[in-house]
mmCIF file with all atom_site columns, C-alpha atoms in Angstrom:
data_model
loop_
_atom_site.group_PDB
_atom_site.id
_atom_site.type_symbol
_atom_site.label_atom_id
_atom_site.label_alt_id
_atom_site.label_comp_id
_atom_site.label_asym_id
_atom_site.label_entity_id
_atom_site.label_seq_id
_atom_site.pdbx_PDB_ins_code
_atom_site.Cartn_x
_atom_site.Cartn_y
_atom_site.Cartn_z
_atom_site.occupancy
_atom_site.B_iso_or_equiv
_atom_site.pdbx_formal_charge
_atom_site.auth_seq_id
_atom_site.auth_comp_id
_atom_site.auth_asym_id
_atom_site.auth_atom_id
_atom_site.pdbx_PDB_model_num
ATOM 1   C CA . MET A 1 1   ? -24.320 -2.752  59.091  1.00 0.00 ? 541 MET A CA 1
ATOM 2   C CA . THR A 1 2   ? -23.261 0.855   56.970  1.00 0.00 ? 542 THR A CA 1
ATOM 3   C CA . ARG A 1 3   ? -19.944 -1.485  54.775  1.00 0.00 ? 543 ARG A CA 1
ATOM 4   C CA . HIS A 1 4   ? -23.032 -4.000  54.054  1.00 0.00 ? 544 HIS A CA 1
ATOM 5   C CA . ARG A 1 5   ? -25.570 -2.096  52.878  1.00 0.00 ? 545 ARG A CA 1
ATOM 6   C CA . ASN A 1 6   ? -23.379 -0.293  50.410  1.00 0.00 ? 546 ASN A CA 1
ATOM 7   C CA . ARG A 1 7   ? -21.923 -4.335  48.836  1.00 0.00 ? 547 ARG A CA 1
ATOM 8   C CA . LEU A 1 8   ? -25.760 -5.367  48.348  1.00 0.00 ? 548 LEU A CA 1
ATOM 9   C CA . ALA A 1 9   ? -26.439 -1.331  46.990  1.00 0.00 ? 549 ALA A CA 1
ATOM 10  C CA . CYS A 1 10  ? -23.312 -1.777  45.095  1.00 0.00 ? 550 CYS A CA 1
ATOM 11  C CA . ALA A 1 11  ? -24.231 -5.540  44.046  1.00 0.00 ? 551 ALA A CA 1
ATOM 12  C CA . ARG A 1 12  ? -27.493 -4.824  43.232  1.00 0.00 ? 552 ARG A CA 1
ATOM 13  C CA . ARG A 1 13  ? -25.950 -1.917  40.898  1.00 0.00 ? 553 ARG A CA 1
ATOM 14  C CA . GLY A 1 14  ? -23.197 -4.381  38.902  1.00 0.00 ? 554 GLY A CA 1
ATOM 15  C CA . CYS A 1 15  ? -20.257 -2.256  41.225  1.00 0.00 ? 555 CYS A CA 1
ATOM 16  C CA . HIS A 1 16  ? -17.539 -3.658  40.643  1.00 0.00 ? 556 HIS A CA 1
ATOM 17  C CA . ALA A 1 17  ? -13.998 -3.384  43.195  1.00 0.00 ? 557 ALA A CA 1
ATOM 18  C CA . ASP A 1 18  ? -11.342 -4.320  40.127  1.00 0.00 ? 558 ASP A CA 1
ATOM 19  C CA . GLY A 1 19  ? -9.007  -1.805  41.967  1.00 0.00 ? 559 GLY A CA 1
ATOM 20  C CA . GLY A 1 20  ? -7.029  -1.240  37.692  1.00 0.00 ? 560 GLY A CA 1
ATOM 21  C CA . TYR A 1 21  ? -7.364  -5.818  38.001  1.00 0.00 ? 561 TYR A CA 1
ATOM 22  C CA . SER A 1 22  ? -8.168  -5.001  33.794  1.00 0.00 ? 562 SER A CA 1
ATOM 23  C CA . VAL A 1 23  ? -5.102  -2.833  32.902  1.00 0.00 ? 563 VAL A CA 1
ATOM 24  C CA . VAL A 1 24  ? -2.410  -5.116  34.749  1.00 0.00 ? 564 VAL A CA 1
ATOM 25  C CA . ALA A 1 25  ? -3.290  -8.146  32.875  1.00 0.00 ? 565 ALA A CA 1
ATOM 26  C CA . ALA A 1 26  ? -3.993  -6.209  29.397  1.00 0.00 ? 566 ALA A CA 1
ATOM 27  C CA . ALA A 1 27  ? -0.433  -4.732  29.928  1.00 0.00 ? 567 ALA A CA 1
ATOM 28  C CA . ILE A 1 28  ? 1.248   -8.187  30.523  1.00 0.00 ? 568 ILE A CA 1
ATOM 29  C CA . THR A 1 29  ? -1.224  -10.033 28.057  1.00 0.00 ? 569 THR A CA 1
ATOM 30  C CA . LEU A 1 30  ? -0.710  -8.368  25.227  1.00 0.00 ? 570 LEU A CA 1
ATOM 31  C CA . PRO A 1 31  ? 2.948   -8.359  24.270  1.00 0.00 ? 571 PRO A CA 1
ATOM 32  C CA . ALA A 1 32  ? 2.833   -11.732 25.549  1.00 0.00 ? 572 ALA A CA 1
ATOM 33  C CA . LEU A 1 33  ? 0.067   -12.287 22.332  1.00 0.00 ? 573 LEU A CA 1
ATOM 34  C CA . ILE A 1 34  ? 2.083   -9.780  19.795  1.00 0.00 ? 574 ILE A CA 1
ATOM 35  C CA . LEU A 1 35  ? 5.540   -11.166 20.657  1.00 0.00 ? 575 LEU A CA 1
ATOM 36  C CA . PHE A 1 36  ? 3.300   -15.088 20.339  1.00 0.00 ? 576 PHE A CA 1
ATOM 37  C CA . THR A 1 37  ? 1.499   -13.326 16.922  1.00 0.00 ? 577 THR A CA 1
ATOM 38  C CA . MET A 1 38  ? 4.817   -12.442 15.070  1.00 0.00 ? 578 MET A CA 1
ATOM 39  C CA . LEU A 1 39  ? 6.789   -15.466 15.685  1.00 0.00 ? 579 LEU A CA 1
ATOM 40  C CA . VAL A 1 40  ? 4.296   -18.057 14.206  1.00 0.00 ? 580 VAL A CA 1
ATOM 41  C CA . VAL A 1 41  ? 4.552   -15.169 11.496  1.00 0.00 ? 581 VAL A CA 1
ATOM 42  C CA . GLN A 1 42  ? 7.570   -15.322 11.369  1.00 0.00 ? 582 GLN A CA 1
ATOM 43  C CA . TRP A 1 43  ? 7.241   -18.740 11.266  1.00 0.00 ? 583 TRP A CA 1
ATOM 44  C CA . ALA A 1 44  ? 5.625   -19.027 7.901   1.00 0.00 ? 584 ALA A CA 1
ATOM 45  C CA . LEU A 1 45  ? 8.660   -16.661 5.992   1.00 0.00 ? 585 LEU A CA 1
ATOM 46  C CA . ILE A 1 46  ? 10.397  -19.379 7.383   1.00 0.00 ? 586 ILE A CA 1
ATOM 47  C CA . TRP A 1 47  ? 9.036   -22.340 6.274   1.00 0.00 ? 587 TRP A CA 1
ATOM 48  C CA . HIS A 1 48  ? 7.691   -20.300 3.109   1.00 0.00 ? 588 HIS A CA 1
ATOM 49  C CA . GLY A 1 49  ? 11.448  -19.152 1.896   1.00 0.00 ? 589 GLY A CA 1
ATOM 50  C CA . ARG A 1 50  ? 13.063  -22.117 2.640   1.00 0.00 ? 590 ARG A CA 1
ATOM 51  C CA . HIS A 1 51  ? 10.436  -22.883 0.283   1.00 0.00 ? 591 HIS A CA 1
ATOM 52  C CA . VAL A 1 52  ? 10.856  -20.186 -2.616  1.00 0.00 ? 592 VAL A CA 1
ATOM 53  C CA . ALA A 1 53  ? 14.955  -21.538 -2.402  1.00 0.00 ? 593 ALA A CA 1
ATOM 54  C CA . GLU A 1 54  ? 14.529  -24.625 -3.025  1.00 0.00 ? 594 GLU A CA 1
ATOM 55  C CA . ALA A 1 55  ? 12.314  -24.447 -6.475  1.00 0.00 ? 595 ALA A CA 1
ATOM 56  C CA . ALA A 1 56  ? 15.138  -21.848 -7.160  1.00 0.00 ? 596 ALA A CA 1
ATOM 57  C CA . VAL A 1 57  ? 17.319  -24.604 -6.835  1.00 0.00 ? 597 VAL A CA 1
ATOM 58  C CA . GLN A 1 58  ? 15.143  -26.938 -9.173  1.00 0.00 ? 598 GLN A CA 1
ATOM 59  C CA . ASP A 1 59  ? 14.665  -24.391 -11.416 1.00 0.00 ? 599 ASP A CA 1
ATOM 60  C CA . GLY A 1 60  ? 18.583  -23.883 -11.380 1.00 0.00 ? 600 GLY A CA 1
ATOM 61  C CA . ILE A 1 61  ? 19.834  -27.558 -12.332 1.00 0.00 ? 601 ILE A CA 1
ATOM 62  C CA . ARG A 1 62  ? 16.888  -27.869 -14.985 1.00 0.00 ? 602 ARG A CA 1
ATOM 63  C CA . ALA A 1 63  ? 18.808  -24.928 -16.708 1.00 0.00 ? 603 ALA A CA 1
ATOM 64  C CA . ALA A 1 64  ? 21.786  -26.225 -15.758 1.00 0.00 ? 604 ALA A CA 1
ATOM 65  C CA . ARG A 1 65  ? 21.919  -29.897 -16.558 1.00 0.00 ? 605 ARG A CA 1
ATOM 66  C CA . GLY A 1 66  ? 19.904  -29.653 -20.122 1.00 0.00 ? 606 GLY A CA 1
ATOM 67  C CA . TYR A 1 67  ? 22.636  -31.438 -22.611 1.00 0.00 ? 607 TYR A CA 1
ATOM 68  C CA . GLN A 1 68  ? 25.450  -28.975 -23.546 1.00 0.00 ? 608 GLN A CA 1
ATOM 69  C CA . SER A 1 69  ? 24.349  -26.340 -21.202 1.00 0.00 ? 609 SER A CA 1
ATOM 70  C CA . THR A 1 70  ? 26.309  -24.651 -18.737 1.00 0.00 ? 610 THR A CA 1
ATOM 71  C CA . ALA A 1 71  ? 27.041  -23.400 -15.185 1.00 0.00 ? 611 ALA A CA 1
ATOM 72  C CA . ALA A 1 72  ? 26.633  -19.923 -16.060 1.00 0.00 ? 612 ALA A CA 1
ATOM 73  C CA . SER A 1 73  ? 23.303  -20.483 -17.388 1.00 0.00 ? 613 SER A CA 1
ATOM 74  C CA . GLY A 1 74  ? 21.851  -22.518 -14.144 1.00 0.00 ? 614 GLY A CA 1
ATOM 75  C CA . GLN A 1 75  ? 23.143  -20.302 -11.794 1.00 0.00 ? 615 GLN A CA 1
ATOM 76  C CA . GLN A 1 76  ? 21.102  -17.094 -14.076 1.00 0.00 ? 616 GLN A CA 1
ATOM 77  C CA . SER A 1 77  ? 17.845  -19.037 -13.941 1.00 0.00 ? 617 SER A CA 1
ATOM 78  C CA . ALA A 1 78  ? 17.910  -19.406 -10.419 1.00 0.00 ? 618 ALA A CA 1
ATOM 79  C CA . GLN A 1 79  ? 19.286  -15.503 -9.609  1.00 0.00 ? 619 GLN A CA 1
ATOM 80  C CA . ALA A 1 80  ? 16.310  -14.403 -11.635 1.00 0.00 ? 620 ALA A CA 1
ATOM 81  C CA . TYR A 1 81  ? 13.888  -17.224 -10.707 1.00 0.00 ? 621 TYR A CA 1
ATOM 82  C CA . LEU A 1 82  ? 14.503  -15.886 -7.100  1.00 0.00 ? 622 LEU A CA 1
ATOM 83  C CA . ASN A 1 83  ? 14.675  -12.155 -8.425  1.00 0.00 ? 623 ASN A CA 1
ATOM 84  C CA . ALA A 1 84  ? 10.996  -12.602 -10.084 1.00 0.00 ? 624 ALA A CA 1
ATOM 85  C CA . VAL A 1 85  ? 9.555   -14.608 -6.862  1.00 0.00 ? 625 VAL A CA 1
ATOM 86  C CA . ALA A 1 86  ? 10.841  -13.832 -3.660  1.00 0.00 ? 626 ALA A CA 1
ATOM 87  C CA . PRO A 1 87  ? 12.169  -10.224 -4.167  1.00 0.00 ? 627 PRO A CA 1
ATOM 88  C CA . ASN A 1 88  ? 12.141  -8.895  -0.661  1.00 0.00 ? 628 ASN A CA 1
ATOM 89  C CA . LEU A 1 89  ? 10.956  -12.446 1.074   1.00 0.00 ? 629 LEU A CA 1
ATOM 90  C CA . LEU A 1 90  ? 14.756  -13.652 0.274   1.00 0.00 ? 630 LEU A CA 1
ATOM 91  C CA . THR A 1 91  ? 17.689  -11.255 0.779   1.00 0.00 ? 631 THR A CA 1
ATOM 92  C CA . SER A 1 92  ? 20.919  -10.347 -0.440  1.00 0.00 ? 632 SER A CA 1
ATOM 93  C CA . PRO A 1 93  ? 20.566  -14.222 -1.816  1.00 0.00 ? 633 PRO A CA 1
ATOM 94  C CA . SER A 1 94  ? 23.379  -16.317 -3.471  1.00 0.00 ? 634 SER A CA 1
ATOM 95  C CA . VAL A 1 95  ? 23.797  -18.900 -6.450  1.00 0.00 ? 635 VAL A CA 1
ATOM 96  C CA . THR A 1 96  ? 26.193  -21.768 -6.215  1.00 0.00 ? 636 THR A CA 1
ATOM 97  C CA . THR A 1 97  ? 26.379  -23.700 -9.324  1.00 0.00 ? 637 THR A CA 1
ATOM 98  C CA . SER A 1 98  ? 29.075  -26.501 -10.309 1.00 0.00 ? 638 SER A CA 1
ATOM 99  C CA . ARG A 1 99  ? 28.116  -28.503 -13.132 1.00 0.00 ? 639 ARG A CA 1
ATOM 100 C CA . THR A 1 100 ? 31.275  -31.993 -13.933 1.00 0.00 ? 640 THR A CA 1
ATOM 101 C CA . ALA A 1 101 ? 30.470  -34.256 -16.841 1.00 0.00 ? 641 ALA A CA 1
ATOM 102 C CA . THR A 1 102 ? 28.268  -36.898 -14.513 1.00 0.00 ? 642 THR A CA 1
ATOM 103 C CA . THR A 1 103 ? 26.041  -33.916 -12.562 1.00 0.00 ? 643 THR A CA 1
ATOM 104 C CA . VAL A 1 104 ? 25.317  -30.521 -11.258 1.00 0.00 ? 644 VAL A CA 1
ATOM 105 C CA . THR A 1 105 ? 25.182  -29.689 -7.175  1.00 0.00 ? 645 THR A CA 1
ATOM 106 C CA . VAL A 1 106 ? 22.904  -26.157 -7.373  1.00 0.00 ? 646 VAL A CA 1
ATOM 107 C CA . GLN A 1 107 ? 23.432  -23.997 -3.867  1.00 0.00 ? 647 GLN A CA 1
ATOM 108 C CA . VAL A 1 108 ? 21.304  -21.015 -3.402  1.00 0.00 ? 648 VAL A CA 1
ATOM 109 C CA . HIS A 1 109 ? 21.545  -18.982 0.788   1.00 0.00 ? 649 HIS A CA 1
ATOM 110 C CA . ALA A 1 110 ? 19.723  -16.133 1.697   1.00 0.00 ? 650 ALA A CA 1
ATOM 111 C CA . ARG A 1 111 ? 18.673  -14.163 4.574   1.00 0.00 ? 651 ARG A CA 1
ATOM 112 C CA . LEU A 1 112 ? 14.594  -14.196 5.559   1.00 0.00 ? 652 LEU A CA 1
ATOM 113 C CA . LEU A 1 113 ? 13.141  -11.299 6.298   1.00 0.00 ? 653 LEU A CA 1
ATOM 114 C CA . SER A 1 114 ? 12.551  -10.844 10.014  1.00 0.00 ? 654 SER A CA 1
ATOM 115 C CA . VAL A 1 115 ? 9.128   -9.448  11.848  1.00 0.00 ? 655 VAL A CA 1
ATOM 116 C CA . VAL A 1 116 ? 11.203  -10.350 14.462  1.00 0.00 ? 656 VAL A CA 1
ATOM 117 C CA . PRO A 1 117 ? 12.916  -8.505  16.683  1.00 0.00 ? 657 PRO A CA 1
ATOM 118 C CA . PHE A 1 118 ? 16.436  -9.037  16.910  1.00 0.00 ? 658 PHE A CA 1
ATOM 119 C CA . ALA A 1 119 ? 17.045  -11.842 15.686  1.00 0.00 ? 659 ALA A CA 1
ATOM 120 C CA . ASP A 1 120 ? 18.248  -13.101 11.157  1.00 0.00 ? 660 ASP A CA 1
ATOM 121 C CA . PHE A 1 121 ? 17.565  -15.822 10.150  1.00 0.00 ? 661 PHE A CA 1
ATOM 122 C CA . ASP A 1 122 ? 19.451  -17.913 6.530   1.00 0.00 ? 662 ASP A CA 1
ATOM 123 C CA . VAL A 1 123 ? 18.002  -20.377 4.787   1.00 0.00 ? 663 VAL A CA 1
ATOM 124 C CA . THR A 1 124 ? 20.216  -23.092 2.891   1.00 0.00 ? 664 THR A CA 1
ATOM 125 C CA . GLN A 1 125 ? 18.980  -24.571 -0.176  1.00 0.00 ? 665 GLN A CA 1
ATOM 126 C CA . THR A 1 126 ? 21.259  -27.839 -1.950  1.00 0.00 ? 666 THR A CA 1
ATOM 127 C CA . ALA A 1 127 ? 20.566  -30.276 -5.388  1.00 0.00 ? 667 ALA A CA 1
ATOM 128 C CA . ALA A 1 128 ? 22.307  -32.320 -7.104  1.00 0.00 ? 668 ALA A CA 1
ATOM 129 C CA . GLY A 1 129 ? 21.527  -33.817 -10.696 1.00 0.00 ? 669 GLY A CA 1
ATOM 130 C CA . PRO A 1 130 ? 22.545  -35.098 -12.714 1.00 0.00 ? 670 PRO A CA 1
ATOM 131 C CA . VAL A 1 131 ? 23.632  -33.911 -16.652 1.00 0.00 ? 671 VAL A CA 1
ATOM 132 C CA . GLU A 1 132 ? 21.798  -35.249 -19.604 1.00 0.00 ? 672 GLU A CA 1
ATOM 133 C CA . ARG A 1 133 ? 24.764  -36.159 -22.385 1.00 0.00 ? 673 ARG A CA 1
ATOM 134 C CA . PHE A 1 134 ? 24.638  -38.777 -25.256 1.00 0.00 ? 674 PHE A CA 1
ATOM 135 C CA . VAL A 1 135 ? 25.792  -41.555 -25.333 1.00 0.00 ? 675 VAL A CA 1
ATOM 136 C CA . SER A 1 136 ? 26.605  -43.286 -28.888 1.00 0.00 ? 676 SER A CA 1
#
């Protein structure tokens, strides 16, 4: 009977006997929530890094395909774009440019900034286009 009275009195006062369940739930849930947030941020960085590399490739092609232009000018243009737009997002980028009499190909390869521990992400973008030339 005394136990029943204690439960009724505790129910009226708002006592909760969870026995530390909230702390255990937080210890399990919070790390999972933080990891999920880091994965979402990493996905956004990968998405943005691919688009920056693609824009650098397009900039390099525009410079290298011009009439009497060179492959070196396309490589310099793409490298300058990467240095100006994303110097910290894309680390150690390498730009490769090749030009023939009819086509130009530019490739950008770089390592992405990583917020997920123990993971490395790379991005590679390649594009090709025709060379502008004088035809009589």
